[in-house]
Short mmCIF file of C-alpha atoms in Angstrom, two decimals:
data_model
loop_
_atom_site.label_atom_id
_atom_site.label_comp_id
_atom_site.label_asym_id
_atom_site.label_seq_id
_atom_site.Cartn_x
_atom_site.Cartn_y
_atom_site.Cartn_z
CA MET A 1 10.27 -0.56 -12.62
CA LEU A 2 8.45 2.71 -11.83
CA TYR A 3 5.34 1.15 -13.31
CA GLN A 4 5.62 -1.95 -11.15
CA THR A 5 6.33 0.12 -8.04
CA TYR A 6 3.64 2.74 -8.39
CA GLY A 7 1.22 1.10 -10.79
CA PRO A 8 -0.87 -0.70 -8.16
CA ALA A 9 -1.29 2.47 -6.07
CA LEU A 10 -2.35 4.41 -9.15
CA VAL A 11 -4.81 1.74 -10.28
CA ARG A 12 -6.39 1.79 -6.84
CA LYS A 13 -6.71 5.54 -7.06
CA ALA A 14 -8.16 5.51 -10.58
CA ARG A 15 -10.54 2.76 -9.51
CA ARG A 16 -11.92 4.91 -6.69
CA VAL A 17 -12.66 7.69 -9.16
CA LEU A 18 -13.93 5.70 -12.14
CA GLN A 19 -15.38 2.77 -10.17
CA ASP A 20 -14.24 0.38 -12.87
CA SER A 21 -11.17 -1.84 -12.76
CA ASP A 22 -10.56 -2.11 -16.51
CA GLU A 23 -10.90 1.62 -17.03
CA ALA A 24 -8.55 2.25 -14.13
CA ARG A 25 -5.89 -0.08 -15.53
CA ASP A 26 -6.24 1.53 -18.94
CA VAL A 27 -5.75 5.01 -17.52
CA VAL A 28 -2.61 4.01 -15.64
CA GLN A 29 -1.19 2.07 -18.56
CA SER A 30 -1.71 4.97 -20.94
CA LEU A 31 -0.10 7.36 -18.47
CA PHE A 32 3.06 5.28 -18.33
CA VAL A 33 3.12 4.75 -22.08
CA ASP A 34 3.10 8.54 -22.46
CA LEU A 35 5.80 8.94 -19.83
CA MET A 36 7.97 6.37 -21.59
CA GLN A 37 7.48 8.05 -24.94
CA ARG A 38 8.52 11.38 -23.44
CA ASN A 39 11.33 9.62 -21.57
CA GLN A 40 9.99 11.32 -18.45
CA LEU A 41 10.79 8.77 -15.79
CA ASP A 42 12.08 10.94 -12.96
CA VAL A 43 8.65 11.34 -11.39
CA ASP A 44 7.36 10.57 -7.92
CA LEU A 45 4.08 9.24 -6.61
CA PRO A 46 2.51 12.65 -5.85
CA TYR A 47 3.15 13.74 -9.43
CA LEU A 48 1.68 10.52 -10.76
CA TYR A 49 -1.31 10.79 -8.44
CA ARG A 50 -2.13 14.16 -9.86
CA ALA A 51 -1.63 12.95 -13.41
CA VAL A 52 -4.07 10.09 -12.81
CA THR A 53 -6.62 12.50 -11.32
CA ASN A 54 -6.52 14.62 -14.43
CA ARG A 55 -6.79 11.67 -16.78
CA CYS A 56 -9.76 10.31 -14.86
CA LEU A 57 -11.46 13.69 -14.90
CA ASN A 58 -10.84 14.01 -18.63
CA ALA A 59 -12.48 10.62 -19.10
CA ILE A 60 -15.46 11.71 -16.99
CA ARG A 61 -15.89 14.99 -18.89
CA ASP A 62 -16.19 13.23 -22.21
CA ARG A 63 -19.91 12.72 -22.86
CA ASP A 64 -19.59 9.34 -24.54
CA ASN A 65 -17.33 8.11 -21.79
CA GLN A 66 -19.71 9.38 -19.13
CA ARG A 67 -22.56 7.19 -20.35
CA ARG A 68 -20.34 4.14 -20.56
CA LEU A 69 -18.71 4.72 -17.16
CA LEU A 70 -22.03 5.23 -15.44
CA GLU A 71 -23.47 2.10 -17.01
CA GLN A 72 -20.60 -0.17 -16.11
CA GLN A 73 -19.61 1.34 -12.77
CA SER A 74 -19.23 -0.81 -9.71
CA PRO A 75 -20.11 1.25 -6.60
CA ALA A 76 -18.12 -1.10 -4.38
CA LEU A 77 -14.92 0.02 -6.13
CA ARG A 78 -15.37 3.46 -4.64
CA GLY A 79 -13.74 1.81 -1.63
CA VAL A 80 -13.63 2.93 1.99
CA ALA A 81 -15.08 6.46 1.96
CA ARG A 82 -13.67 8.28 4.96
CA SER A 83 -14.65 11.81 4.05
CA SER A 84 -17.62 13.47 2.47
CA CYS A 85 -18.73 16.80 1.06
CA GLY A 86 -21.43 17.78 3.49
CA GLU A 87 -23.04 14.43 4.13
CA ARG A 88 -22.56 13.18 0.61
CA VAL A 89 -19.79 10.78 -0.37
CA VAL A 90 -18.31 11.91 -3.67
CA ASP A 91 -18.71 9.06 -6.13
CA LEU A 92 -18.77 8.71 -9.91
CA ASP A 93 -22.37 9.85 -10.14
CA LEU A 94 -21.65 13.07 -8.31
CA LEU A 95 -18.39 13.65 -10.16
CA THR A 96 -20.11 13.44 -13.53
CA LYS A 97 -22.67 16.00 -12.39
CA LEU A 98 -19.97 18.25 -10.99
CA SER A 99 -17.97 18.04 -14.22
CA ASP A 100 -20.65 20.20 -15.88
CA ARG A 101 -20.68 22.77 -13.11
CA LEU A 102 -17.11 23.16 -11.83
CA ASP A 103 -13.90 24.14 -13.59
CA ALA A 104 -10.93 21.83 -13.91
CA ARG A 105 -9.09 23.13 -10.85
CA SER A 106 -12.15 22.83 -8.62
CA LEU A 107 -12.76 19.29 -9.83
CA GLU A 108 -9.18 18.42 -8.99
CA ILE A 109 -9.75 19.78 -5.50
CA VAL A 110 -12.93 17.71 -5.17
CA VAL A 111 -10.99 14.55 -5.97
CA CYS A 112 -8.13 15.44 -3.63
CA LEU A 113 -10.35 16.26 -0.67
CA TYR A 114 -13.26 13.89 -1.03
CA VAL A 115 -11.94 10.89 -2.98
CA ASP A 116 -8.29 10.82 -1.94
CA ASP A 117 -9.17 12.06 1.58
CA MET A 118 -6.46 14.70 1.66
CA THR A 119 -6.48 17.67 3.98
CA GLN A 120 -6.74 21.16 2.58
CA ASP A 121 -3.05 21.66 3.33
CA GLU A 122 -2.05 18.49 1.49
CA THR A 123 -4.24 19.48 -1.43
CA ALA A 124 -2.65 22.91 -1.61
CA VAL A 125 0.84 21.42 -1.61
CA LEU A 126 -0.01 18.84 -4.24
CA LEU A 127 -1.61 21.35 -6.56
CA GLY A 128 1.00 24.01 -5.96
CA ILE A 129 -1.50 26.61 -4.75
CA SER A 130 -2.13 28.39 -1.48
CA ARG A 131 -4.37 26.93 1.19
CA ARG A 132 -6.41 30.07 0.97
CA ALA A 133 -7.09 29.34 -2.69
CA VAL A 134 -8.24 25.84 -1.74
CA VAL A 135 -10.53 27.17 0.98
CA LYS A 136 -12.07 29.69 -1.39
CA ARG A 137 -12.87 27.01 -3.93
CA VAL A 138 -14.16 24.60 -1.29
CA ARG A 139 -16.85 27.12 -0.36
CA LYS A 140 -18.06 27.22 -3.93
CA ILE A 141 -17.79 23.43 -4.29
CA ARG A 142 -19.91 22.85 -1.23
CA GLU A 143 -22.57 25.25 -2.50
CA VAL A 144 -22.73 23.44 -5.83
CA VAL A 145 -22.90 20.01 -4.18
CA ALA A 146 -25.58 21.19 -1.78
CA ALA A 147 -27.63 22.52 -4.67
CA LEU A 148 -27.26 19.22 -6.51
CA VAL A 149 -28.22 17.01 -3.61
CA GLY A 150 -30.55 19.36 -1.76
CA ASP A 151 -28.45 19.52 1.42
CA PRO A 152 -28.17 22.71 3.47
CA VAL A 153 -24.79 24.37 3.01
CA GLU A 154 -22.40 23.91 5.94
CA VAL A 155 -19.80 26.50 6.73
CA ALA A 156 -17.00 24.29 8.04
CA ARG A 157 -15.67 21.08 6.45
CA MET B 1 -23.56 5.29 0.84
CA THR B 2 -22.43 6.02 4.41
CA ALA B 3 -18.84 6.82 5.25
CA PRO B 4 -17.11 4.99 8.12
CA ARG B 5 -16.04 7.54 10.67
CA CYS B 6 -12.40 8.32 11.14
CA THR B 7 -11.40 9.07 14.72
CA ALA B 8 -9.81 12.37 13.67
CA GLU B 9 -8.72 13.55 10.23
CA PRO B 10 -8.23 10.61 7.86
CA VAL B 11 -4.77 9.71 6.66
CA SER B 12 -5.02 10.41 2.94
CA TRP B 13 -4.73 7.58 0.44
CA LEU B 14 -1.53 9.11 -0.92
CA ARG B 15 0.08 9.12 2.52
CA LEU B 16 -1.10 5.55 3.14
CA GLU B 17 0.32 4.38 -0.19
CA ARG B 18 3.66 6.07 0.48
CA TYR B 19 3.68 4.55 3.95
CA ALA B 20 3.03 1.11 2.50
CA LEU B 21 5.82 1.69 -0.02
CA GLY B 22 8.26 2.65 2.70
CA GLU B 23 8.63 6.15 1.30
CA THR B 24 7.82 7.99 4.51
CA GLY B 25 10.34 9.18 7.04
CA THR B 26 10.43 7.86 10.58
CA ALA B 27 8.34 10.64 12.14
CA GLU B 28 5.67 10.50 9.45
CA ALA B 29 5.55 6.70 9.60
CA ALA B 30 5.17 6.79 13.37
CA SER B 31 2.39 9.35 13.07
CA ILE B 32 0.52 7.23 10.54
CA ALA B 33 1.05 4.04 12.52
CA GLY B 34 -0.19 5.71 15.66
CA HIS B 35 -3.34 6.98 13.99
CA VAL B 36 -4.08 3.71 12.18
CA GLU B 37 -3.70 1.73 15.39
CA GLY B 38 -6.64 3.58 16.91
CA CYS B 39 -8.80 4.17 13.85
CA ALA B 40 -10.78 1.31 12.31
CA ALA B 41 -11.65 3.29 9.17
CA CYS B 42 -8.04 4.11 8.32
CA ARG B 43 -6.91 0.65 9.36
CA SER B 44 -9.37 -0.81 6.91
CA ALA B 45 -8.11 1.55 4.23
CA LEU B 46 -4.51 0.50 4.86
CA ALA B 47 -5.45 -3.18 4.82
CA SER B 48 -7.13 -2.69 1.44
CA LEU B 49 -3.73 -1.88 -0.06
CA ASP B 50 -2.75 -5.53 0.32
CA GLU B 51 -4.95 -6.59 -2.56
CA PRO B 52 -2.78 -7.63 -5.51
CA ILE B 53 -3.36 -5.55 -8.63
CA ASP B 54 -2.85 -6.84 -12.15
CA LEU B 55 -1.30 -4.19 -14.36
CA ARG B 56 -1.70 -3.97 -18.10
CA PRO B 57 1.58 -4.78 -19.81
CA LEU B 58 3.64 -1.95 -21.20
CA PRO B 59 5.04 -2.10 -24.70
CA ALA B 60 8.51 -3.63 -24.75
CA ALA B 61 11.30 -1.09 -24.91
CA GLY B 62 15.05 -1.14 -24.79
CA PRO B 63 17.49 -4.05 -25.05
CA ALA B 64 16.62 -7.58 -23.94
CA ARG B 65 16.83 -7.99 -20.17
CA GLY B 66 18.81 -10.63 -18.32
CA TRP B 67 17.17 -13.68 -16.75
CA PHE B 68 17.06 -12.14 -13.26
CA GLU B 69 15.32 -8.97 -14.37
CA ARG B 70 12.79 -10.92 -16.44
CA TRP B 71 12.09 -13.19 -13.46
CA ARG B 72 11.77 -10.25 -11.09
CA GLN B 73 9.44 -8.40 -13.46
CA TYR B 74 7.23 -11.51 -13.66
CA TRP B 75 6.84 -11.70 -9.89
CA LEU B 76 6.47 -7.96 -9.31
CA GLY B 77 3.76 -7.70 -11.97
CA ALA B 78 1.23 -9.19 -9.56
CA GLY B 79 1.51 -6.34 -7.09
CA ALA B 80 3.46 -4.95 -4.20
CA VAL B 81 3.98 -8.06 -2.09
CA THR B 82 3.17 -11.49 -3.46
CA LEU B 83 2.87 -14.41 -1.07
CA ALA B 84 2.38 -18.01 -2.20
CA ALA B 85 0.34 -19.45 0.65
CA ALA B 86 1.27 -23.12 0.85
CA ALA B 87 2.61 -25.45 3.48
CA ALA B 88 5.68 -26.15 1.30
CA VAL B 89 8.44 -23.70 0.38
CA LEU B 90 7.06 -20.18 -0.10
CA LEU B 91 8.59 -17.62 -2.40
CA ILE B 92 8.54 -14.18 -0.83
CA VAL B 93 8.91 -11.27 -3.23
CA LEU B 94 9.29 -7.88 -1.65
CA ARG B 95 9.77 -4.51 -3.21
CA PRO B 96 12.97 -3.58 -4.97
CA GLY B 97 15.69 -2.22 -2.72
CA ARG B 98 15.07 1.20 -1.27
CA PRO B 99 17.06 2.96 1.42
CA ALA B 100 15.77 2.17 4.92
CA PRO B 101 14.24 5.14 6.78
CA PRO B 102 16.82 6.99 8.86
CA ASP B 103 17.11 6.37 12.60
CA ARG B 104 15.33 3.04 12.36
CA PRO B 105 14.65 1.76 15.89
CA ALA B 106 15.85 -1.73 16.80
CA PRO B 107 13.38 -4.62 16.64
CA PRO B 108 12.86 -6.93 19.61
CA PRO B 109 15.80 -9.26 20.32
CA ALA B 110 15.89 -12.93 19.37
CA ARG B 111 15.39 -14.05 22.97
CA VAL B 112 13.29 -12.56 25.73
CA ALA B 113 12.30 -13.80 29.14
CA VAL B 114 8.56 -14.24 29.50
CA LYS B 115 6.34 -15.56 32.23
CA GLY B 116 7.08 -19.24 32.57
CA GLY B 117 10.28 -19.30 30.59
CA GLU B 118 11.75 -17.89 27.45
CA LEU B 119 10.47 -16.81 24.04
CA ALA B 120 13.02 -17.18 21.29
CA ILE B 121 13.33 -17.39 17.53
CA ASP B 122 15.94 -19.30 15.60
CA LEU B 123 16.34 -19.66 11.88
CA VAL B 124 17.69 -22.59 9.95
CA ARG B 125 19.04 -21.79 6.52
CA GLU B 126 19.19 -24.42 3.83
CA HIS B 127 21.22 -23.82 0.70
CA GLY B 128 22.09 -26.36 -1.92
CA GLY B 129 21.49 -29.26 0.45
CA SER B 130 23.51 -27.94 3.37
CA THR B 131 21.99 -26.31 6.46
CA ALA B 132 23.18 -23.62 8.84
CA THR B 133 21.64 -22.76 12.19
CA ASP B 134 21.37 -19.19 13.46
CA PRO B 135 22.37 -17.67 10.13
CA SER B 136 23.06 -13.96 9.90
CA ARG B 137 23.29 -13.91 6.10
CA PHE B 138 21.18 -14.97 3.16
CA LEU B 139 21.83 -15.73 -0.47
CA GLU B 140 19.53 -16.13 -3.42
CA ASP B 141 17.77 -19.52 -3.31
CA ASP B 142 18.25 -19.92 0.44
CA ARG B 143 15.36 -21.62 2.15
CA PHE B 144 14.52 -20.67 5.74
CA LYS B 145 12.74 -22.59 8.46
CA VAL B 146 11.65 -20.87 11.67
CA LEU B 147 12.17 -22.49 15.07
CA VAL B 148 10.34 -21.11 18.09
CA THR B 149 11.06 -21.62 21.76
CA CYS B 150 8.22 -20.80 24.15
CA PRO B 151 7.19 -21.75 27.70
CA PRO B 152 5.18 -24.96 28.17
CA GLY B 153 1.63 -24.77 26.88
CA HIS B 154 -0.04 -23.95 23.60
CA ARG B 155 0.36 -20.71 21.69
CA GLN B 156 -0.74 -19.36 18.34
CA VAL B 157 2.40 -18.29 16.53
CA ASP B 158 2.67 -16.00 13.54
CA VAL B 159 5.77 -15.07 11.57
CA MET B 160 6.18 -11.61 10.07
CA ILE B 161 9.05 -10.40 7.96
CA GLU B 162 10.02 -6.82 7.23
CA GLN B 163 12.26 -5.58 4.44
CA ASP B 164 12.57 -2.02 3.15
CA GLY B 165 9.68 -1.03 5.37
CA GLN B 166 7.43 -3.62 3.73
CA ARG B 167 5.92 -6.37 5.83
CA GLY B 168 4.60 -9.79 4.92
CA PHE B 169 3.53 -13.05 6.48
CA PRO B 170 5.35 -15.93 4.78
CA LEU B 171 3.79 -18.72 6.83
CA ALA B 172 0.29 -19.52 7.96
CA ALA B 173 -0.40 -18.61 11.59
CA GLN B 174 -0.32 -21.88 13.47
CA GLY B 175 -0.93 -23.44 16.84
CA LEU B 176 2.18 -24.67 18.58
CA ALA B 177 2.70 -27.11 21.43
CA CYS B 178 5.50 -25.09 23.00
CA GLY B 179 8.94 -26.38 23.77
CA ASN B 180 12.52 -25.82 22.82
CA ARG B 181 13.26 -24.92 19.17
CA ILE B 182 10.04 -26.27 17.69
CA ALA B 183 9.99 -26.02 13.90
CA LEU B 184 7.01 -24.21 12.39
CA ASP B 185 5.29 -25.72 9.38
CA GLY B 186 6.44 -24.27 6.08
CA ALA B 187 9.52 -22.48 4.86
CA PHE B 188 10.24 -19.39 2.80
CA ARG B 189 12.78 -17.77 0.52
CA ILE B 190 13.74 -14.12 0.31
CA THR B 191 14.13 -12.65 -3.14
CA GLY B 192 13.54 -9.48 -5.14
CA SER B 193 15.64 -7.29 -2.91
CA TRP B 194 18.92 -7.68 -1.08
CA ALA B 195 18.10 -5.32 1.76
CA PRO B 196 18.32 -6.76 5.30
CA VAL B 197 15.31 -8.79 6.36
CA THR B 198 13.97 -8.91 9.91
CA VAL B 199 12.06 -12.08 10.75
CA CYS B 200 9.82 -11.95 13.82
CA ALA B 201 7.88 -14.66 15.60
CA ILE B 202 4.86 -13.32 17.47
CA ALA B 203 3.40 -15.64 20.11
CA PRO B 204 0.83 -13.95 22.40
CA ASP B 205 -0.03 -15.51 25.76
CA ARG B 206 -3.61 -15.89 24.61
CA GLY B 207 -5.31 -15.86 21.27
CA ARG B 208 -3.83 -14.87 17.96
CA ALA B 209 -2.05 -11.69 16.90
CA ASP B 210 -4.00 -9.32 14.62
CA ARG B 211 -2.12 -9.10 11.34
CA VAL B 212 -3.59 -5.73 10.48
CA LEU B 213 -2.19 -4.32 13.72
CA LEU B 214 1.09 -6.16 13.24
CA ARG B 215 1.56 -4.42 9.91
CA VAL B 216 1.41 -0.98 11.48
CA THR B 217 2.97 -1.53 14.91
CA PRO B 218 6.56 -0.28 15.07
CA LEU B 219 8.88 -3.26 15.56
CA PRO B 220 10.20 -2.18 18.99
CA LYS B 221 6.60 -2.05 20.22
CA LEU B 222 5.68 -5.58 19.17
CA ALA B 223 4.47 -7.49 22.20
CA ASN B 224 5.31 -11.19 22.72
CA ALA B 225 7.66 -11.01 19.77
CA VAL B 226 11.20 -12.05 19.08
CA CYS B 227 13.09 -11.08 15.95
CA VAL B 228 16.27 -11.84 14.09
CA THR B 229 17.77 -9.94 11.15
CA VAL B 230 19.61 -11.52 8.23
CA ARG B 231 21.67 -9.63 5.70
CA TYR B 232 22.58 -10.40 2.15
CA ALA B 233 25.89 -12.22 1.89
CA ARG B 234 27.77 -10.44 -0.90
#
């Protein structure tokens, strides 16, 4: 029942990150298989959202996966992009580049802010860290993105 | 790729999903609805949640389920709300029962005076060959027809139902030569949850109601709308 209730929302989220429907469904299915095996069914959508983020980022970090994901990606599946890092929408291409340059926590923040369109406060709550910690990492993230895309660094989001 | 501009700070996808699932409280839901009403980018994002999603099956686990659970799992597998768009009987599957948000404001009444006359909604319930007018209850396998009363003239009428904070459109929007208790084409059934269902007929003076806006407008604020609520008959 949890799978039927939250599955579609999680597939949509995974699809925005991986830009591939089959990959997204696989990620969500494997998450719930693991939850069932651990008998861990008292979870809510925020928890699951974060779990899907991490699974997607793990898939992106894997070199073999990266090549395959980039080859088969469908940019349209990125969906309505309502926020951006500087002037750049964060898509699969940028995420794969960032995966070599940012640590796991910073990548999570990138997905929260620029793919899931969360505020810094929401991101802090979801990740269980202070807003100040998010702000500090955002500065670094924006510098790295600017260096990758050649944009001037902006101070405010 | 250019990003559509949000009017303020975007409502995050997580908040939108929880809103669509009926998991937000009244204040949060009102805040989201208010923002979405005035922001095309977020409205588009919310509308995109309507797309049915096919999930991969999970490995079978546990004892065999009863016929009802197997049937419900079949229908829910296609996504959050599944509508069979046909002129004949439509099967409406809404989310499993979830407590309604607290302090839920009342929807519009079943009859309101409008310019030129009255706007009203009536339901006819059919069950096992027998019919009941103005029902207040529903049972599994009930079939509902919607009757609309509106002042003389032509109107575009749409029917929206809400259950557990989820909304759907069981019938095609249709033009109506107004009169007294005119039956709309099509019928629907309610299944999947036994929470109360509010059925609204929306009949603007001119033109057709925007379904995207209808999904996010709080029921008491629906214009040119009349509603009736039916509850599960235990």
